[in-house]
Tab-separated table of C-alpha atoms in Angstrom:
chain	number	residue	atom	x	y	z
A	9	ASN	CA	-95.916	88.977	122.285
A	10	GLY	CA	-94.915	91.970	120.371
A	11	VAL	CA	-96.569	94.767	118.426
A	12	VAL	CA	-94.833	97.116	116.102
A	13	MET	CA	-96.623	100.432	116.808
A	14	ALA	CA	-96.197	103.950	115.247
A	15	ALA	CA	-98.320	106.895	116.192
A	16	PHE	CA	-100.727	104.466	117.684
A	17	ILE	CA	-101.395	102.911	114.281
A	18	LEU	CA	-101.018	99.155	114.385
A	19	PHE	CA	-98.813	98.092	111.487
A	20	GLN	CA	-98.018	94.520	112.082
A	21	ILE	CA	-98.445	91.759	114.591
A	22	LEU	CA	-95.477	89.665	116.009
A	23	ASP	CA	-97.083	86.840	117.981
A	24	ASP	CA	-96.235	83.754	119.907
A	25	GLY	CA	-99.243	81.591	120.565
A	26	GLY	CA	-101.728	83.700	118.823
A	27	ASP	CA	-103.157	85.255	121.911
A	28	LEU	CA	-102.335	88.904	120.728
A	29	THR	CA	-103.770	88.197	117.289
A	30	HIS	CA	-106.889	86.621	118.704
A	31	TRP	CA	-107.394	89.568	121.184
A	32	ILE	CA	-107.144	92.295	118.387
A	33	TYR	CA	-109.185	90.312	116.108
A	34	LYS	CA	-111.876	90.184	118.711
A	35	LYS	CA	-111.621	93.591	120.267
A	36	TYR	CA	-110.502	95.754	117.495
A	37	PRO	CA	-111.724	94.235	114.261
A	38	ASN	CA	-111.444	97.440	112.120
A	39	MET	CA	-107.891	97.863	113.228
A	40	PHE	CA	-107.210	94.216	112.444
A	41	LYS	CA	-108.389	94.583	108.861
A	42	LYS	CA	-105.808	97.443	108.228
A	43	ILE	CA	-102.678	95.657	109.512
A	44	LYS	CA	-99.895	94.752	106.979
A	45	GLY	CA	-99.517	91.279	108.165
A	46	ILE	CA	-98.914	88.815	111.011
A	47	VAL	CA	-95.887	86.845	111.843
A	48	GLU	CA	-96.537	83.785	114.189
A	49	GLU	CA	-93.798	81.516	115.687
A	50	SER	CA	-95.573	78.718	117.501
A	51	VAL	CA	-97.378	75.634	116.676
A	52	THR	CA	-100.604	76.752	118.461
A	53	GLY	CA	-100.662	80.124	116.987
A	54	VAL	CA	-100.064	78.880	113.535
A	55	HIS	CA	-102.960	76.335	114.013
A	56	ARG	CA	-105.298	79.245	115.047
A	57	LEU	CA	-104.278	81.193	111.866
A	58	TYR	CA	-105.176	78.384	109.681
A	59	GLN	CA	-108.470	78.053	111.514
A	60	LEU	CA	-109.262	81.692	110.850
A	61	SER	CA	-108.171	81.247	107.219
A	62	LYS	CA	-110.329	78.126	106.764
A	63	ALA	CA	-113.268	79.995	108.118
A	64	GLY	CA	-112.790	82.936	105.660
A	65	LYS	CA	-112.091	85.312	108.595
A	66	LEU	CA	-108.384	85.963	108.103
A	67	CYS	CA	-108.518	89.362	106.281
A	68	VAL	CA	-104.686	89.972	106.352
A	69	PRO	CA	-101.674	87.939	105.101
A	70	ALA	CA	-99.871	85.982	107.796
A	71	MET	CA	-96.462	84.375	107.860
A	72	ASN	CA	-96.031	80.856	109.494
A	73	VAL	CA	-92.510	81.221	110.935
A	74	ASN	CA	-92.930	78.086	113.228
A	75	ASP	CA	-92.582	75.803	110.195
A	76	SER	CA	-89.583	77.556	108.737
A	77	VAL	CA	-86.529	75.302	108.845
A	78	THR	CA	-84.447	77.722	111.147
A	79	LYS	CA	-87.229	77.938	113.738
A	80	GLN	CA	-88.070	74.250	113.686
A	81	LYS	CA	-84.530	72.804	114.000
A	82	PHE	CA	-82.775	75.507	116.162
A	83	ASP	CA	-85.397	76.822	118.483
A	84	ASN	CA	-87.711	73.674	118.771
A	85	LEU	CA	-85.097	70.906	118.375
A	86	TYR	CA	-81.518	71.927	119.218
A	87	CYS	CA	-82.473	74.431	121.888
A	88	CYS	CA	-85.024	72.079	123.644
A	89	ARG	CA	-82.371	69.336	123.498
A	90	GLU	CA	-80.152	71.426	125.905
A	91	SER	CA	-82.727	73.357	127.825
A	92	ILE	CA	-84.699	70.264	128.953
A	93	LEU	CA	-81.620	69.223	130.963
A	94	ASP	CA	-80.822	72.633	132.095
A	95	GLY	CA	-84.415	73.194	133.472
A	96	LEU	CA	-84.571	69.796	135.225
A	97	LYS	CA	-81.186	70.213	136.904
A	98	ARG	CA	-81.751	73.705	138.026
A	99	THR	CA	-85.143	72.756	139.558
A	100	THR	CA	-84.557	69.238	140.973
A	101	ASP	CA	-80.845	68.551	141.076
A	102	MET	CA	-81.628	65.083	139.796
A	103	MET	CA	-79.474	62.619	138.056
A	104	PHE	CA	-80.806	61.164	134.737
A	105	GLY	CA	-79.095	57.879	134.378
A	106	GLY	CA	-81.578	54.961	134.762
A	107	LYS	CA	-84.518	57.213	135.279
A	108	GLN	CA	-87.692	56.238	133.469
A	109	VAL	CA	-89.056	59.125	131.367
A	110	VAL	CA	-92.184	59.382	129.207
A	111	ILE	CA	-92.267	62.062	126.711
A	112	CYS	CA	-95.559	63.043	125.210
A	113	GLY	CA	-95.171	64.153	121.647
A	114	TYR	CA	-92.393	63.435	119.160
A	115	GLY	CA	-92.251	66.545	117.098
A	116	GLU	CA	-89.327	68.804	116.978
A	117	VAL	CA	-89.242	69.590	120.675
A	118	GLY	CA	-90.088	65.996	121.692
A	119	LYS	CA	-87.156	64.734	119.376
A	120	GLY	CA	-84.755	67.145	121.173
A	121	CYS	CA	-85.983	66.240	124.678
A	122	CYS	CA	-85.749	62.331	123.835
A	123	ALA	CA	-82.253	62.688	122.326
A	124	ALA	CA	-80.995	64.486	125.430
A	125	LEU	CA	-82.426	62.172	127.943
A	126	LYS	CA	-81.303	59.053	126.134
A	127	ALA	CA	-77.709	60.426	125.829
A	128	MET	CA	-77.812	60.935	129.761
A	129	GLY	CA	-78.696	57.222	130.228
A	130	SER	CA	-82.509	57.577	130.943
A	131	ILE	CA	-85.002	54.899	129.868
A	132	VAL	CA	-87.240	57.050	127.411
A	133	TYR	CA	-90.903	56.163	126.320
A	134	VAL	CA	-92.898	58.135	123.898
A	135	THR	CA	-96.578	58.900	123.210
A	136	GLU	CA	-97.766	60.102	119.972
A	137	ILE	CA	-100.887	60.450	117.921
A	138	ASP	CA	-99.311	60.762	114.505
A	139	PRO	CA	-98.085	57.400	112.835
A	140	ILE	CA	-95.444	59.091	110.972
A	141	CYS	CA	-93.896	60.662	114.103
A	142	ALA	CA	-94.592	57.353	115.985
A	143	LEU	CA	-92.678	55.409	113.407
A	144	GLN	CA	-89.691	57.754	113.627
A	145	ALA	CA	-89.741	57.424	117.452
A	146	CYS	CA	-89.581	53.581	116.967
A	147	MET	CA	-86.769	53.850	114.545
A	148	ASP	CA	-84.867	56.114	116.772
A	149	GLY	CA	-84.967	53.387	119.456
A	150	PHE	CA	-87.788	54.617	121.667
A	151	ARG	CA	-90.618	52.565	122.962
A	152	LEU	CA	-93.904	53.757	121.800
A	153	VAL	CA	-96.611	53.548	124.443
A	154	LYS	CA	-99.916	54.905	125.712
A	155	LEU	CA	-99.478	57.260	128.669
A	156	ASN	CA	-101.757	55.009	130.964
A	157	GLU	CA	-99.435	52.040	130.193
A	158	VAL	CA	-96.497	53.593	132.049
A	159	ILE	CA	-97.851	56.306	134.082
A	160	ARG	CA	-97.458	54.222	137.461
A	161	GLN	CA	-93.817	53.395	136.760
A	162	VAL	CA	-92.123	56.649	135.274
A	163	ASP	CA	-90.114	58.989	137.234
A	164	ILE	CA	-90.491	61.834	134.849
A	165	VAL	CA	-93.408	62.974	132.652
A	166	ILE	CA	-92.720	65.659	130.030
A	167	THR	CA	-95.450	67.113	127.619
A	168	CYS	CA	-94.414	68.461	124.322
A	169	THR	CA	-97.554	68.293	122.088
A	170	GLY	CA	-99.007	71.862	121.914
A	171	ASN	CA	-102.416	70.243	122.946
A	172	LYS	CA	-104.613	70.602	126.105
A	173	ASN	CA	-105.239	68.114	128.965
A	174	VAL	CA	-102.579	65.662	127.753
A	175	VAL	CA	-101.950	64.778	131.525
A	176	THR	CA	-105.187	64.798	133.278
A	177	ARG	CA	-106.238	64.399	136.993
A	178	GLU	CA	-106.595	60.670	136.303
A	179	HIS	CA	-103.037	60.346	135.184
A	180	LEU	CA	-101.923	62.466	138.171
A	181	ASP	CA	-103.704	60.360	140.739
A	182	ARG	CA	-101.901	57.170	139.350
A	183	MET	CA	-98.342	58.644	139.297
A	184	LYS	CA	-95.938	57.219	141.775
A	185	ASN	CA	-94.541	59.275	144.760
A	186	SER	CA	-91.960	61.868	143.756
A	187	CYS	CA	-92.769	61.673	140.047
A	188	ILE	CA	-91.750	64.904	138.370
A	189	VAL	CA	-94.162	66.479	135.995
A	190	CYS	CA	-93.351	69.316	133.573
A	191	ASN	CA	-94.294	71.008	130.321
A	192	MET	CA	-92.110	71.911	127.144
A	193	GLY	CA	-94.995	72.327	124.905
A	194	HIS	CA	-97.488	75.206	124.727
A	195	SER	CA	-98.527	77.682	127.465
A	196	ASN	CA	-99.942	75.944	130.522
A	197	THR	CA	-102.599	73.940	128.849
A	198	GLU	CA	-101.052	70.491	128.517
A	199	ILE	CA	-101.134	69.578	132.183
A	200	ASP	CA	-104.530	69.776	133.940
A	201	VAL	CA	-103.022	71.730	136.759
A	202	ALA	CA	-106.501	73.362	137.695
A	203	SER	CA	-107.713	69.856	138.783
A	204	LEU	CA	-105.017	69.842	141.418
A	205	ARG	CA	-106.365	72.917	143.343
A	206	THR	CA	-108.938	71.050	145.267
A	207	PRO	CA	-109.360	70.933	149.033
A	208	GLU	CA	-108.060	67.430	149.523
A	209	LEU	CA	-104.539	68.193	148.001
A	210	THR	CA	-101.924	70.243	149.722
A	211	TRP	CA	-99.606	72.402	147.811
A	212	GLU	CA	-96.002	73.102	149.297
A	213	ARG	CA	-93.679	75.546	147.564
A	214	VAL	CA	-90.244	73.939	147.782
A	215	ARG	CA	-88.359	76.624	145.878
A	216	SER	CA	-88.965	79.065	143.092
A	217	GLN	CA	-90.739	77.154	140.256
A	218	VAL	CA	-90.997	74.021	142.252
A	219	ASP	CA	-94.206	72.729	144.015
A	220	HIS	CA	-94.950	69.643	145.821
A	221	VAL	CA	-98.583	68.493	145.490
A	222	ILE	CA	-99.457	66.080	148.188
A	223	TRP	CA	-102.247	63.615	148.377
A	224	PRO	CA	-103.969	62.506	151.547
A	225	ASP	CA	-102.057	59.288	151.773
A	226	GLY	CA	-98.821	61.228	151.838
A	227	LYS	CA	-97.965	60.628	148.068
A	228	ARG	CA	-96.485	63.705	146.331
A	229	ILE	CA	-95.570	64.757	142.935
A	230	VAL	CA	-93.150	67.393	141.919
A	231	LEU	CA	-94.666	69.971	139.614
A	232	LEU	CA	-92.418	72.388	137.865
A	233	ALA	CA	-93.341	75.921	136.888
A	234	GLU	CA	-97.059	75.150	137.522
A	235	GLY	CA	-97.314	73.598	134.189
A	236	ARG	CA	-95.986	76.479	132.275
A	237	LEU	CA	-93.043	76.090	129.739
A	238	LEU	CA	-90.085	74.665	131.581
A	239	ASN	CA	-87.512	76.108	129.218
A	240	LEU	CA	-88.827	79.597	129.639
A	241	SER	CA	-89.537	79.416	133.295
A	242	CYS	CA	-86.807	77.500	134.686
A	243	SER	CA	-83.698	77.607	132.338
A	244	THR	CA	-82.084	80.122	129.984
A	245	VAL	CA	-82.361	80.253	126.238
A	246	PRO	CA	-79.096	80.487	124.469
A	247	THR	CA	-78.420	83.901	122.750
A	248	PHE	CA	-77.390	82.076	119.677
A	249	VAL	CA	-80.826	80.522	119.215
A	250	LEU	CA	-82.532	83.805	120.141
A	251	SER	CA	-80.470	85.441	117.333
A	252	ILE	CA	-81.699	82.778	114.870
A	253	THR	CA	-85.355	83.040	115.760
A	254	ALA	CA	-85.297	86.870	116.014
A	255	THR	CA	-83.589	87.155	112.667
A	256	THR	CA	-86.232	84.860	111.051
A	257	GLN	CA	-89.032	86.829	112.567
A	258	ALA	CA	-87.653	90.201	111.566
A	259	LEU	CA	-87.060	89.071	107.993
A	260	ALA	CA	-90.695	87.875	107.865
A	261	LEU	CA	-92.026	91.128	109.050
A	262	ILE	CA	-90.091	93.112	106.427
A	263	GLU	CA	-90.984	90.711	103.772
A	264	LEU	CA	-94.746	91.241	104.645
A	265	TYR	CA	-94.381	94.961	104.946
A	266	ASN	CA	-92.355	95.548	101.911
A	267	ALA	CA	-94.315	93.086	99.486
A	268	PRO	CA	-95.888	94.685	96.549
A	269	GLU	CA	-99.799	94.626	96.373
A	270	GLY	CA	-101.119	91.278	95.532
A	271	ARG	CA	-98.004	89.135	96.444
A	272	TYR	CA	-99.531	88.023	99.680
A	273	LYS	CA	-103.478	87.478	99.892
A	274	GLN	CA	-105.520	86.951	102.907
A	275	ASP	CA	-103.971	83.526	103.875
A	276	VAL	CA	-101.099	81.911	105.700
A	277	TYR	CA	-97.689	81.512	103.962
A	278	LEU	CA	-94.570	79.822	104.803
A	279	LEU	CA	-91.363	81.771	105.014
A	280	PRO	CA	-89.639	81.575	101.515
A	281	LYS	CA	-86.839	79.049	101.391
A	282	LYS	CA	-84.367	81.650	100.271
A	283	MET	CA	-84.867	83.602	103.576
A	284	ASP	CA	-84.402	80.419	105.556
A	285	GLU	CA	-81.075	79.845	103.881
A	286	TYR	CA	-80.051	83.478	104.256
A	287	VAL	CA	-80.802	83.203	108.214
A	288	ALA	CA	-78.520	80.242	108.328
A	289	SER	CA	-75.715	81.729	106.281
A	290	LEU	CA	-75.674	84.840	108.729
A	291	HIS	CA	-74.838	82.565	111.565
A	292	LEU	CA	-72.208	80.321	110.003
A	293	PRO	CA	-69.458	82.671	110.814
A	294	THR	CA	-69.995	81.920	114.473
A	295	PHE	CA	-68.472	78.546	113.763
A	296	ASP	CA	-65.746	79.811	111.429
A	297	ALA	CA	-67.566	77.661	108.802
A	298	HIS	CA	-66.849	77.885	105.064
A	299	LEU	CA	-69.481	76.951	102.602
A	300	THR	CA	-68.604	75.093	99.500
A	301	GLU	CA	-69.748	77.017	96.256
A	302	LEU	CA	-71.124	75.376	93.168
A	303	SER	CA	-69.298	75.783	89.934
A	304	ASP	CA	-71.374	76.951	86.926
A	305	GLU	CA	-71.291	73.441	85.547
A	306	GLN	CA	-72.471	71.976	88.754
A	307	ALA	CA	-75.275	74.486	89.241
A	308	LYS	CA	-76.410	73.763	85.700
A	309	TYR	CA	-76.359	69.958	86.232
A	310	LEU	CA	-78.574	70.426	89.337
A	311	GLY	CA	-80.768	72.993	87.875
A	312	LEU	CA	-80.104	75.473	90.789
A	313	ASN	CA	-79.100	79.043	91.158
A	314	LYS	CA	-75.625	79.389	92.462
A	315	ASN	CA	-76.901	81.479	95.267
A	316	GLY	CA	-79.849	79.326	96.209
A	317	PRO	CA	-82.421	78.282	97.267
A	318	PHE	CA	-80.734	75.013	97.326
A	319	LYS	CA	-83.657	72.812	98.364
A	320	PRO	CA	-87.394	72.743	97.220
A	321	ASN	CA	-90.059	73.902	99.613
A	322	TYR	CA	-91.127	70.360	100.329
A	323	TYR	CA	-87.648	69.179	101.413
A	324	ARG	CA	-87.548	67.955	105.031
A	325	TYR	CA	-84.188	68.415	107.067
A	326	LEU	CA	-84.269	65.337	109.130
A	327	LEU	CA	-82.296	64.546	112.375
A	328	LEU	CA	-81.665	60.996	113.431
A	329	CYS	CA	-81.827	61.297	117.195
A	330	CYS	CA	-80.443	57.871	117.674
A	331	ASN	CA	-77.085	59.156	116.425
A	332	VAL	CA	-76.776	61.738	119.204
A	333	LYS	CA	-74.578	60.460	121.941
């Protein structure tokens, strides 16, 4: 969470998860009404902003950075595609080939995790509530199941939904010995860790961020980071990805602060496509990449400005995870 402050006057909120926004909204309502805008970068935080907006309680403009292309693809998909392997290796020293893995959720984070583990030779199952994401998982070569159908046989359970109580005590009771349980979604709400803090279960700290939870019959599960985010607790986030996300957030803050009166009302807005493209263009020199430029004739034919934006706001940049080897 971050707050831009000057002389103890709150100008803007830069949030990740919505906790800071919610706290200021509840505790300092008068201050909340005077801020110049909110920038939110997580699924859960954006969901909470839309709830405030729908209830007519969002009294300042907010920018949904989470659904910007640069955030979705690089922070959520490409970064998690690498950090899931990094986090599991650092904590468990396991091999992935032949392991059975169930990944709960096939959004951008879930897609990244699935692609990485499939490429390492794991047998990957997916759970999903959204029929479109579910169909994508099927077309990418993953078996769509309900968690109850595979919970007894899988070696790893990974949550990537942004929801709560995705893995319940009932699921945990049915897992096989040495099953690894971790979260790549939001906060620590996805796995019902509180249900494991009971007298009949023994907790054994194996190493930093790794706990064995032992049942009376001797069965144990391996819980990583106590259900918190694996990629933030047990691995590193590449500076390249941090640069992309931070640039996106900074541009959103500047846009809200400098916007003329009336451009943004008391609602939640997507980052303008032009800004998304600008963030991407700033990072292309890292790869010594050279963009092709449209000729005047080509731009006119397509009905585009030569400098962008090049895609409409409804355009979806898709990744076929089955092509990732």
